[in-house]
Amino acid sequence: MMQIIKIEWLKVKNYRSFWVFIGLGLLAMLAPNFVIHDIFVKNIPKEAQQLLGQSMYDFPLVWQTIASVNSYTSGIFSLLVITLVCNEFNYKTHRQNVIDGWERRDFVLSKLFWVVALALLAFLTSLIAVFIFGGVYGKAPFSMEGSRFLFYYLLQVLVSLSMALLTGMLVKRTGLAIILFLGYIMFIEQILVSIVKRFFGNVGGLFPLQAGDELLPFPIVEKLVKFSGPYDSVVYLTALIVYIALFIWLVFQRMLRTDL
Amino acid sequence: MSTILSLNNISKRYGIVQALDGVSFDIPSGSVYGILGPNGSGKTTMLGIVTDVLKADAGSFTLMGQTPSAAQRRKIGTLLETPNFYHYLSAYKNLQIVANIKQTSEQDIPRVLELAGLTARQHSAFKTYSLGMKQRLAIAAAMLGDPEVLILDEPANGLDPVGIAEVRNLIRQLAQSGKTIIMASHLLDEVEKVCTHVAILRKGKLLGSGPVNAVLSRDNFIEIGGPDNQALSQLIKQHPAFVQVLPAQDGILQVTFRETIDPASLNSWCAQQGVWLNHLQMSRKSLETAFLELTNN
């Protein structure tokens, strides 16, 4: 596996788009939190703050806030996964890698590495954000209570990245894959969720990204409307794990059996 | 002589097109094996199956006497169809990736770049290369690690006449050093000059395989000419070993005999019949003619 990681590093270390994506991804995880912190904590009238109760960026609420905000912005890493996968198809280097001596499985593992690495990067960045906002700006002492939200977030990012991996492997063309993926995360799933919830009930909350959203309600909104799902968290967590396993299984099926 | 590649009843279908139909043959170690066939005959499909980028519908094959795996592919230098590299990386960095996949030393990169004549441009991005340079880089990548077996699919594609001659010389040198070369080509001239063995494919079917002269029978023939070729044509039909006579260019006759004919005795025989030859040359049917005869039947 170390050899595969080294080869992937050789592929990206001089690839400018890769670094732009990483930079944008990190910025998209930190910047919105600064903005939201400014609006809801720093510049909010004292009376309103009292109504809302504890600040969103105080421990333990900061875990949930960061996880919830970042769950909307870490899609940039999914676009990076699609780009890395589709590049291989565009340049036909997926074939060349196999011709030169990779097993097809190694090719899948090389892309799975990015799914895991980017998920961990998103997780660690969010963790650092929790410490910065909770520790530097927050007024409450450190607490691990609510840290589970960051693990829910990690799972949701893994679902999103493995879905991006599958989209890239199936569609193969960068532009089309990105449009389909963005379309799905931005509105197609929302439409499906609404339809299924309307006609079949709560099961509509078990769509891949929705299951994560149900686990990661935004702290203040949660108080105003019933946002989190009716099922126990275990149900949504199981759904997320099943989706990750399913997407990865489909990727292996696709790459191990078909012509490259 | 051991077998490098052994194909056993390989079939592959794309929709209604039968790309390969029960193809079986063996490639002996140390041979320069030409895979011949018109466009769309299944050459690249066959090599794609051997390199695991395509899956056969039926049949099996062994590489170096073993079940095929990535470990064997790492020992084979392969150029299949187009040169496939990362466009944003330089030649050197692309070869670093190939060297790491092949698990061979990166120290061999300068040697293969020199061999391909790309040393001066090794740090330019692949996307800035001309078609010929891309092909040269693909040849360099195939040579990386000095493999004992090479698979070259149309190696002269996109090269200028000098490049084609260089590749031909390179293949000759490699063959002389005992390497096994499997080469798909539709350039018969290229094959005629370097191959020891051939397999001929047409519409996915194997028409024949083995040593070049055994597969493509290329009987010797003799070109003759005289003052009156019509009379000469009538006369030569009376020769005891005569098989057929065909008109060639410039009024010359192309005559095939049942057995090898000594030109001196033929000249003497004609003189005895009162016809003095002004043209007499031993010739051999070109590979192209033999190939066209075989693939058109």
XYZ file of C-alpha atoms in Angstrom:
557
model
C 0.000 0.000 0.000
C 2.913 2.380 0.729
C 4.092 1.892 -2.859
C 0.618 2.821 -4.129
C 0.550 5.935 -1.926
C 3.989 6.957 -3.182
C 2.811 6.617 -6.794
C -0.323 8.668 -6.080
C 1.878 11.324 -4.502
C 4.049 11.409 -7.658
C 0.882 11.918 -9.696
C -0.370 14.927 -7.704
C 2.616 16.697 -6.223
C 3.167 18.781 -9.372
C -0.520 18.987 -10.308
C -1.598 22.590 -9.733
C -5.344 21.867 -9.745
C -4.841 19.415 -6.886
C -3.336 22.110 -4.661
C -5.990 24.641 -5.669
C -8.689 22.142 -4.665
C -6.967 21.418 -1.346
C -6.563 25.127 -0.595
C -10.162 25.897 -1.520
C -11.402 22.916 0.469
C -9.584 24.036 3.606
C -10.753 27.612 3.120
C -14.333 26.428 2.630
C -14.155 24.607 5.948
C -12.759 27.488 7.973
C -14.122 30.685 6.361
C -17.874 30.003 6.814
C -17.279 29.351 10.498
C -15.624 32.739 10.879
C -18.555 34.369 9.083
C -21.186 32.522 11.128
C -19.243 33.227 14.317
C -19.230 36.911 13.443
C -22.975 36.996 12.732
C -24.335 34.771 15.488
C -21.832 35.292 18.278
C -19.802 38.443 17.908
C -22.380 40.847 16.474
C -25.581 39.454 17.939
C -27.487 41.668 20.438
C -27.135 40.501 24.035
C -30.890 40.002 24.369
C -30.989 37.682 21.403
C -28.017 35.754 22.728
C -29.854 35.217 26.009
C -32.892 33.932 24.092
C -30.784 31.468 22.147
C -28.996 30.343 25.254
C -25.439 29.149 24.996
C -23.239 30.441 22.158
C -22.898 28.055 19.213
C -19.126 28.284 19.370
C -18.854 27.493 23.090
C -18.083 23.976 24.235
C -19.863 21.594 23.977
C -22.069 23.094 21.204
C -19.035 23.974 19.058
C -18.603 20.287 18.091
C -22.063 20.205 16.555
C -21.786 23.649 14.975
C -18.503 22.983 13.198
C -19.626 19.504 12.086
C -22.903 20.860 10.783
C -21.412 23.873 8.954
C -18.590 21.832 7.428
C -20.951 19.112 6.242
C -22.204 21.664 3.694
C -18.800 22.805 2.465
C -16.665 19.681 2.247
C -18.176 18.811 -1.157
C -15.111 20.474 -2.680
C -13.056 17.421 -1.748
C -15.605 15.247 -3.540
C -15.028 17.308 -6.685
C -11.301 16.691 -6.256
C -11.893 12.929 -6.074
C -13.976 13.085 -9.273
C -11.217 15.099 -10.986
C -8.475 12.666 -9.924
C -10.483 9.637 -11.058
C -11.656 11.139 -14.359
C -8.135 12.380 -15.187
C -7.042 8.752 -15.270
C -9.816 7.900 -17.721
C -9.187 11.005 -19.840
C -5.477 10.259 -20.140
C -6.144 6.474 -20.306
C -3.541 6.130 -17.575
C -5.881 3.760 -15.695
C -5.125 1.295 -18.515
C -1.440 2.129 -18.533
C -1.124 1.622 -14.766
C -2.545 -1.897 -15.180
C -0.463 -2.611 -18.291
C 2.678 -1.518 -16.443
C 2.053 -3.859 -13.552
C -0.720 -2.853 -11.207
C -3.524 -5.239 -10.410
C -6.885 -3.646 -11.179
C -7.455 -3.845 -7.436
C -4.386 -1.629 -6.912
C -5.956 1.032 -9.124
C -9.122 1.017 -7.013
C -7.039 1.087 -3.817
C -5.077 4.066 -5.150
C -8.303 6.042 -5.463
C -9.725 4.713 -2.207
C -6.597 6.134 -0.613
C -7.793 9.611 -1.640
C -11.245 8.946 -0.213
C -9.725 8.054 3.153
C -6.969 10.693 3.070
C -9.329 13.551 2.166
C -11.905 12.407 4.735
C -9.201 12.423 7.398
C -7.980 15.827 6.222
C -11.536 17.195 6.500
C -11.906 15.574 9.911
C -8.601 16.935 11.234
C -9.261 20.407 9.857
C -12.653 20.399 11.548
C -11.050 19.189 14.757
C -8.564 22.060 14.633
C -11.477 24.421 13.910
C -13.247 23.102 17.021
C -10.170 23.867 19.116
C -9.713 27.318 17.567
C -13.346 28.409 17.892
C -14.108 26.617 21.146
C -10.760 27.317 22.768
C -9.849 30.790 21.530
C -13.245 32.411 20.946
C -15.449 30.333 23.253
C -16.131 31.192 26.866
C -16.941 27.702 28.165
C -14.305 25.206 29.350
C -13.232 22.349 27.061
C -15.614 19.419 26.935
C -15.729 16.224 24.911
C -19.519 16.178 25.169
C -20.906 16.415 21.661
C -17.654 15.259 20.046
C -19.674 12.412 18.497
C -20.952 14.969 15.965
C -17.478 15.216 14.482
C -17.466 11.425 13.924
C -20.899 11.663 12.287
C -19.357 14.326 10.083
C -16.434 12.017 9.205
C -18.902 9.336 8.151
C -20.896 11.781 6.064
C -17.727 12.963 4.304
C -16.804 9.322 3.626
C -20.255 8.761 2.074
C -19.885 11.857 -0.072
C -16.339 10.967 -1.198
C -17.145 7.329 -1.963
C -20.192 8.487 -3.926
C -17.880 10.845 -5.862
C -15.501 7.926 -6.468
C -18.331 5.805 -7.857
C -19.621 8.684 -10.018
C -16.136 9.224 -11.468
C -15.646 5.522 -12.181
C -19.035 5.191 -13.877
C -19.183 8.466 -15.821
C -15.447 8.750 -16.646
C -15.764 12.286 -18.084
C -14.836 15.059 -15.647
C -17.356 17.721 -16.662
C -20.345 15.412 -16.861
C -19.427 13.624 -13.627
C -19.107 16.929 -11.742
C -22.430 18.225 -13.091
C -24.218 14.983 -12.171
C -22.640 14.907 -8.726
C -23.394 18.566 -7.982
C -26.918 18.144 -9.324
C -27.431 15.202 -7.007
C -26.094 16.825 -3.853
C -27.677 20.212 -4.546
C -31.227 19.285 -5.469
C -31.861 15.801 -6.881
C -31.529 14.111 -3.499
C -33.607 16.850 -1.827
C -36.409 16.251 -4.336
C -36.211 12.487 -3.800
C -36.206 12.944 -0.027
C -39.299 15.170 -0.186
C -41.185 12.793 -2.449
C -40.335 9.676 -0.440
C -41.047 11.403 2.897
C -44.410 12.556 1.583
C -45.526 9.194 0.251
C -43.591 6.666 2.350
C -42.768 8.553 5.534
C -39.545 8.797 7.480
C -37.692 6.292 5.342
C -37.064 9.256 3.040
C -34.508 10.442 5.567
C -32.304 7.472 4.792
C -30.961 8.722 1.462
C -27.126 8.824 1.488
C -26.511 12.494 2.243
C -29.811 13.066 4.026
C -28.952 10.368 6.577
C -25.886 12.430 7.499
C -27.906 15.643 7.593
C -30.388 14.024 9.982
C -27.475 13.332 12.328
C -26.015 16.815 11.999
C -28.763 19.378 12.665
C -27.634 22.988 12.907
C -27.769 23.962 16.604
C -30.030 27.050 16.445
C -32.305 25.869 13.650
C -32.775 22.674 15.608
C -34.407 24.743 18.333
C -36.801 26.452 15.943
C -37.944 23.509 13.844
C -37.797 19.800 14.407
C -34.832 19.051 12.221
C -33.216 15.865 13.379
C -34.697 12.603 12.214
C -37.305 10.505 13.920
C -35.171 7.353 13.885
C -32.555 6.571 16.471
C -29.032 7.731 15.551
C -27.984 4.086 15.187
C -30.305 3.726 12.195
C -28.732 6.679 10.386
C -25.219 5.583 11.324
C -25.928 2.106 9.986
C -27.307 3.630 6.784
C -24.134 5.690 6.322
C -21.885 2.661 6.830
C -24.002 0.577 4.453
C -23.773 3.315 1.782
C -19.980 3.546 2.114
C -19.660 -0.245 1.818
C -22.123 -0.357 -1.093
C -20.406 2.401 -3.093
C -16.964 0.854 -2.602
C -18.290 -2.598 -3.504
C -19.821 -1.200 -6.698
C -16.525 0.481 -7.590
C -14.669 -2.826 -7.194
C -17.310 -4.668 -9.225
C -17.003 -2.117 -11.971
C -13.225 -2.018 -12.126
C -12.470 -5.699 -11.630
C -14.902 -7.050 -14.189
C -15.255 -4.671 -17.111
C -12.958 -3.717 -19.963
C -10.778 -0.723 -19.137
C 12.769 -23.239 -26.136
C 10.320 -22.133 -23.435
C 7.027 -20.442 -24.168
C 6.553 -16.791 -23.223
C 2.886 -16.498 -24.085
C 0.450 -19.299 -24.734
C -3.073 -18.443 -25.901
C -5.735 -21.090 -25.576
C -9.013 -20.621 -27.425
C -9.384 -16.892 -26.651
C -12.689 -15.343 -27.738
C -13.976 -11.826 -27.334
C -17.138 -10.202 -28.627
C -18.180 -6.527 -28.723
C -21.927 -6.549 -29.310
C -22.405 -8.092 -32.736
C -18.709 -7.933 -33.616
C -16.705 -11.078 -32.927
C -13.341 -9.438 -32.231
C -11.537 -12.721 -31.500
C -12.806 -16.181 -32.294
C -11.108 -19.104 -30.547
C -7.534 -17.904 -31.078
C -4.768 -20.264 -29.908
C -1.030 -20.081 -30.492
C 2.269 -20.068 -28.616
C 5.025 -17.476 -28.641
C 8.443 -19.029 -28.079
C 11.064 -17.319 -25.984
C 13.607 -15.297 -27.976
C 11.380 -14.862 -31.034
C 10.348 -11.623 -32.702
C 6.699 -12.407 -33.135
C 4.656 -10.300 -35.507
C 0.900 -10.162 -35.036
C -0.396 -9.272 -38.469
C -3.804 -8.388 -39.714
C -5.799 -5.642 -41.377
C -7.313 -2.859 -39.254
C -10.024 -4.273 -37.008
C -8.716 -7.838 -37.236
C -8.345 -8.197 -33.455
C -4.625 -7.522 -32.930
C -5.005 -4.851 -30.263
C -7.900 -6.729 -28.631
C -5.642 -9.747 -28.283
C -2.829 -7.706 -26.740
C -5.372 -5.923 -24.519
C -6.478 -9.280 -23.117
C -2.873 -10.334 -22.539
C -2.209 -7.103 -20.607
C -5.462 -7.406 -18.574
C -7.079 -4.203 -19.798
C -9.701 -6.311 -21.598
C -11.471 -9.405 -20.339
C -11.813 -12.410 -22.649
C -15.298 -13.927 -22.940
C -13.796 -17.406 -23.193
C -10.429 -19.116 -23.226
C -7.301 -18.680 -21.177
C -3.647 -17.800 -21.528
C -0.410 -18.183 -19.630
C 2.471 -15.735 -19.357
C 5.932 -17.237 -18.905
C 4.275 -20.556 -18.130
C 2.231 -19.154 -15.248
C -1.274 -17.885 -14.623
C -1.140 -14.233 -15.684
C -0.756 -11.645 -12.927
C 0.559 -8.149 -12.330
C 3.923 -9.596 -11.276
C 4.469 -10.925 -14.820
C 3.277 -7.703 -16.420
C 5.915 -5.814 -14.449
C 8.530 -7.896 -16.287
C 7.090 -6.982 -19.703
C 7.607 -3.643 -21.437
C 4.372 -2.755 -23.179
C 3.289 -0.094 -25.630
C -0.397 -0.582 -26.378
C -2.224 1.658 -28.885
C -1.663 5.297 -27.959
C 0.985 6.615 -25.553
C -0.810 7.123 -22.220
C 0.791 9.600 -19.844
C -0.140 12.350 -17.380
C -0.362 15.449 -19.573
C 0.692 17.895 -16.871
C 3.837 15.976 -15.899
C 7.225 15.998 -17.637
C 8.627 12.949 -19.417
C 10.952 12.318 -16.483
C 8.174 12.482 -13.889
C 5.934 10.254 -15.982
C 8.718 7.691 -16.175
C 9.158 7.926 -12.388
C 5.551 6.741 -12.053
C 6.124 3.898 -14.526
C 9.346 2.877 -12.723
C 7.527 2.770 -9.385
C 4.649 0.704 -10.763
C 7.148 -1.681 -12.363
C 9.075 -1.695 -9.075
C 12.260 -1.016 -10.978
C 14.985 1.531 -10.231
C 14.450 5.172 -11.224
C 18.166 5.194 -12.103
C 17.308 3.548 -15.419
C 15.283 6.599 -16.533
C 18.215 8.595 -18.058
C 19.250 5.541 -20.130
C 15.815 5.030 -21.712
C 15.349 8.770 -22.297
C 18.682 8.817 -24.140
C 17.666 5.722 -26.106
C 14.457 7.465 -27.194
C 16.285 10.712 -27.995
C 14.326 12.699 -25.414
C 17.069 13.721 -22.985
C 16.984 17.354 -24.071
C 13.206 17.596 -23.556
C 12.895 15.361 -20.493
C 11.670 18.177 -18.254
C 9.014 19.481 -20.673
C 5.390 18.618 -19.926
C 4.006 15.680 -21.916
C 1.244 17.907 -23.347
C 3.875 19.988 -25.174
C 5.225 16.941 -27.050
C 4.659 16.217 -30.741
C 2.999 12.933 -31.742
C 6.374 11.407 -32.582
C 7.862 12.469 -29.243
C 4.906 10.970 -27.394
C 5.484 7.696 -29.215
C 9.193 7.834 -28.365
C 8.331 8.357 -24.708
C 6.039 5.332 -24.828
C 8.894 3.284 -26.277
C 11.188 4.625 -23.527
C 8.619 3.597 -20.899
C 8.412 0.101 -22.395
C 12.207 -0.209 -22.228
C 12.369 0.836 -18.581
C 13.999 -1.813 -16.404
C 15.390 -3.565 -19.503
C 12.594 -6.184 -19.651
C 13.159 -9.570 -21.292
C 9.808 -9.386 -23.079
C 8.385 -6.465 -25.041
C 4.875 -6.029 -26.389
C 4.796 -3.324 -29.033
C 1.528 -2.376 -30.699
C 2.267 -0.415 -33.868
C 5.583 0.908 -32.495
C 6.255 3.090 -35.537
C 2.950 4.973 -35.246
C 3.404 8.707 -35.675
C 7.147 8.506 -36.295
C 8.927 10.175 -39.191
C 11.035 8.037 -41.597
C 14.151 8.544 -39.459
C 12.209 7.564 -36.342
C 10.810 4.460 -38.065
C 14.323 3.372 -39.077
C 15.550 4.005 -35.518
C 12.759 1.910 -34.026
C 13.453 -0.869 -36.500
C 17.144 -0.841 -35.575
C 16.266 -0.799 -31.901
C 13.988 -3.830 -32.330
C 16.769 -5.637 -34.240
C 19.286 -4.884 -31.501
C 16.857 -6.051 -28.837
C 16.140 -9.235 -30.783
C 19.859 -9.916 -31.162
C 20.299 -9.608 -27.423
C 17.849 -12.496 -27.022
C 14.746 -10.598 -25.944
C 11.302 -11.765 -26.945
C 9.381 -9.153 -28.892
C 5.693 -9.381 -29.628
C 4.802 -6.789 -32.224
C 1.450 -5.974 -33.741
C 1.662 -4.148 -37.000
C 0.024 -3.617 -40.329
C 3.277 -2.353 -41.810
C 4.432 -5.545 -43.499
C 7.716 -4.047 -44.519
C 8.455 -3.505 -40.838
C 7.539 -7.101 -40.012
C 9.409 -8.571 -42.972
C 12.587 -6.877 -41.850
C 12.554 -7.920 -38.204
C 10.164 -10.794 -37.424
C 11.086 -14.439 -37.061
C 7.512 -15.607 -36.479
C 4.046 -14.356 -37.381
C 0.431 -14.904 -36.470
C -2.104 -13.703 -39.002
C -5.518 -12.535 -37.879
C -8.497 -11.680 -40.004
C -11.882 -10.714 -38.560
C -10.873 -12.246 -35.232
C -9.881 -15.611 -36.675
C -6.353 -16.936 -36.653
C -5.383 -17.776 -40.238
C -1.989 -19.171 -39.334
C 0.908 -18.899 -36.931
C 4.535 -19.991 -36.775
C 7.850 -19.145 -38.465
C 7.394 -16.436 -41.119
C 8.234 -18.597 -44.143
C 6.077 -21.460 -42.975
C 3.006 -19.256 -42.540
C 3.369 -17.039 -45.572
C 4.562 -19.340 -48.309
C 6.653 -17.218 -50.561
C 7.720 -19.393 -53.490
C 10.690 -18.220 -55.440
C 9.925 -17.012 -58.910
C 12.047 -15.904 -61.799
C 11.627 -12.791 -63.861
C 12.511 -13.257 -67.526
C 12.339 -11.126 -70.613
C 13.223 -11.559 -74.285
C 12.851 -9.756 -77.625
C 9.334 -11.227 -78.078
C 7.691 -11.834 -74.729
C 4.564 -13.348 -76.291
C 6.648 -16.068 -77.909
C 8.678 -16.411 -74.694
C 5.456 -16.822 -72.690
C 4.367 -19.680 -75.008
C 7.800 -21.253 -74.856
C 8.223 -21.184 -71.076
C 4.951 -23.118 -70.623
C 6.737 -26.079 -72.189
C 9.430 -26.105 -69.487
C 9.189 -29.399 -67.498
C 8.988 -27.605 -64.080
C 6.624 -24.828 -65.207
C 3.752 -23.846 -62.862
C 2.495 -20.424 -63.945
C 3.457 -17.292 -65.775
C 2.244 -13.788 -64.968
C 2.980 -10.574 -66.766
C 5.032 -8.194 -64.639
C 5.853 -4.531 -65.202
C 7.808 -3.332 -68.238
C 6.903 -6.406 -70.282
C 8.806 -8.740 -67.982
C 7.340 -12.183 -67.245
C 7.096 -13.573 -63.747
C 7.417 -17.350 -63.849
C 6.879 -19.786 -60.993
C 8.364 -23.300 -61.116
C 7.628 -26.477 -59.193
C 11.188 -26.678 -57.944
C 14.183 -24.441 -57.503
C 15.547 -23.603 -60.918
C 19.165 -22.757 -61.580
C 19.169 -19.521 -63.658
C 22.074 -20.759 -65.784
C 20.256 -23.938 -66.772
C 17.083 -21.962 -67.528
C 19.076 -19.577 -69.712
C 20.644 -22.514 -71.483
C 17.258 -24.255 -71.959
C 15.786 -21.093 -73.532
C 18.819 -20.737 -75.832
C 18.413 -24.340 -76.923
C 14.828 -23.482 -77.899
C 16.148 -20.563 -79.939
C 15.157 -17.714 -77.608
C 17.854 -15.490 -76.152
C 16.925 -13.870 -72.840
C 17.729 -10.216 -72.225
C 16.439 -10.240 -68.625
C 16.841 -12.957 -66.015
C 16.430 -12.394 -62.269
C 15.658 -14.601 -59.285
C 12.938 -13.017 -57.155
C 10.916 -13.700 -54.111
C 7.256 -12.976 -53.519
C 6.976 -10.016 -51.181
C 5.466 -10.534 -47.749
C 2.802 -8.085 -48.750
C 1.729 -10.219 -51.710
C 1.769 -13.377 -49.606
C -0.181 -11.632 -46.851
C -2.798 -10.254 -49.219
C -3.222 -13.674 -50.817
C -3.727 -15.259 -47.411
C -6.087 -12.656 -45.970
C -8.204 -12.349 -49.123
C -8.935 -16.053 -49.360
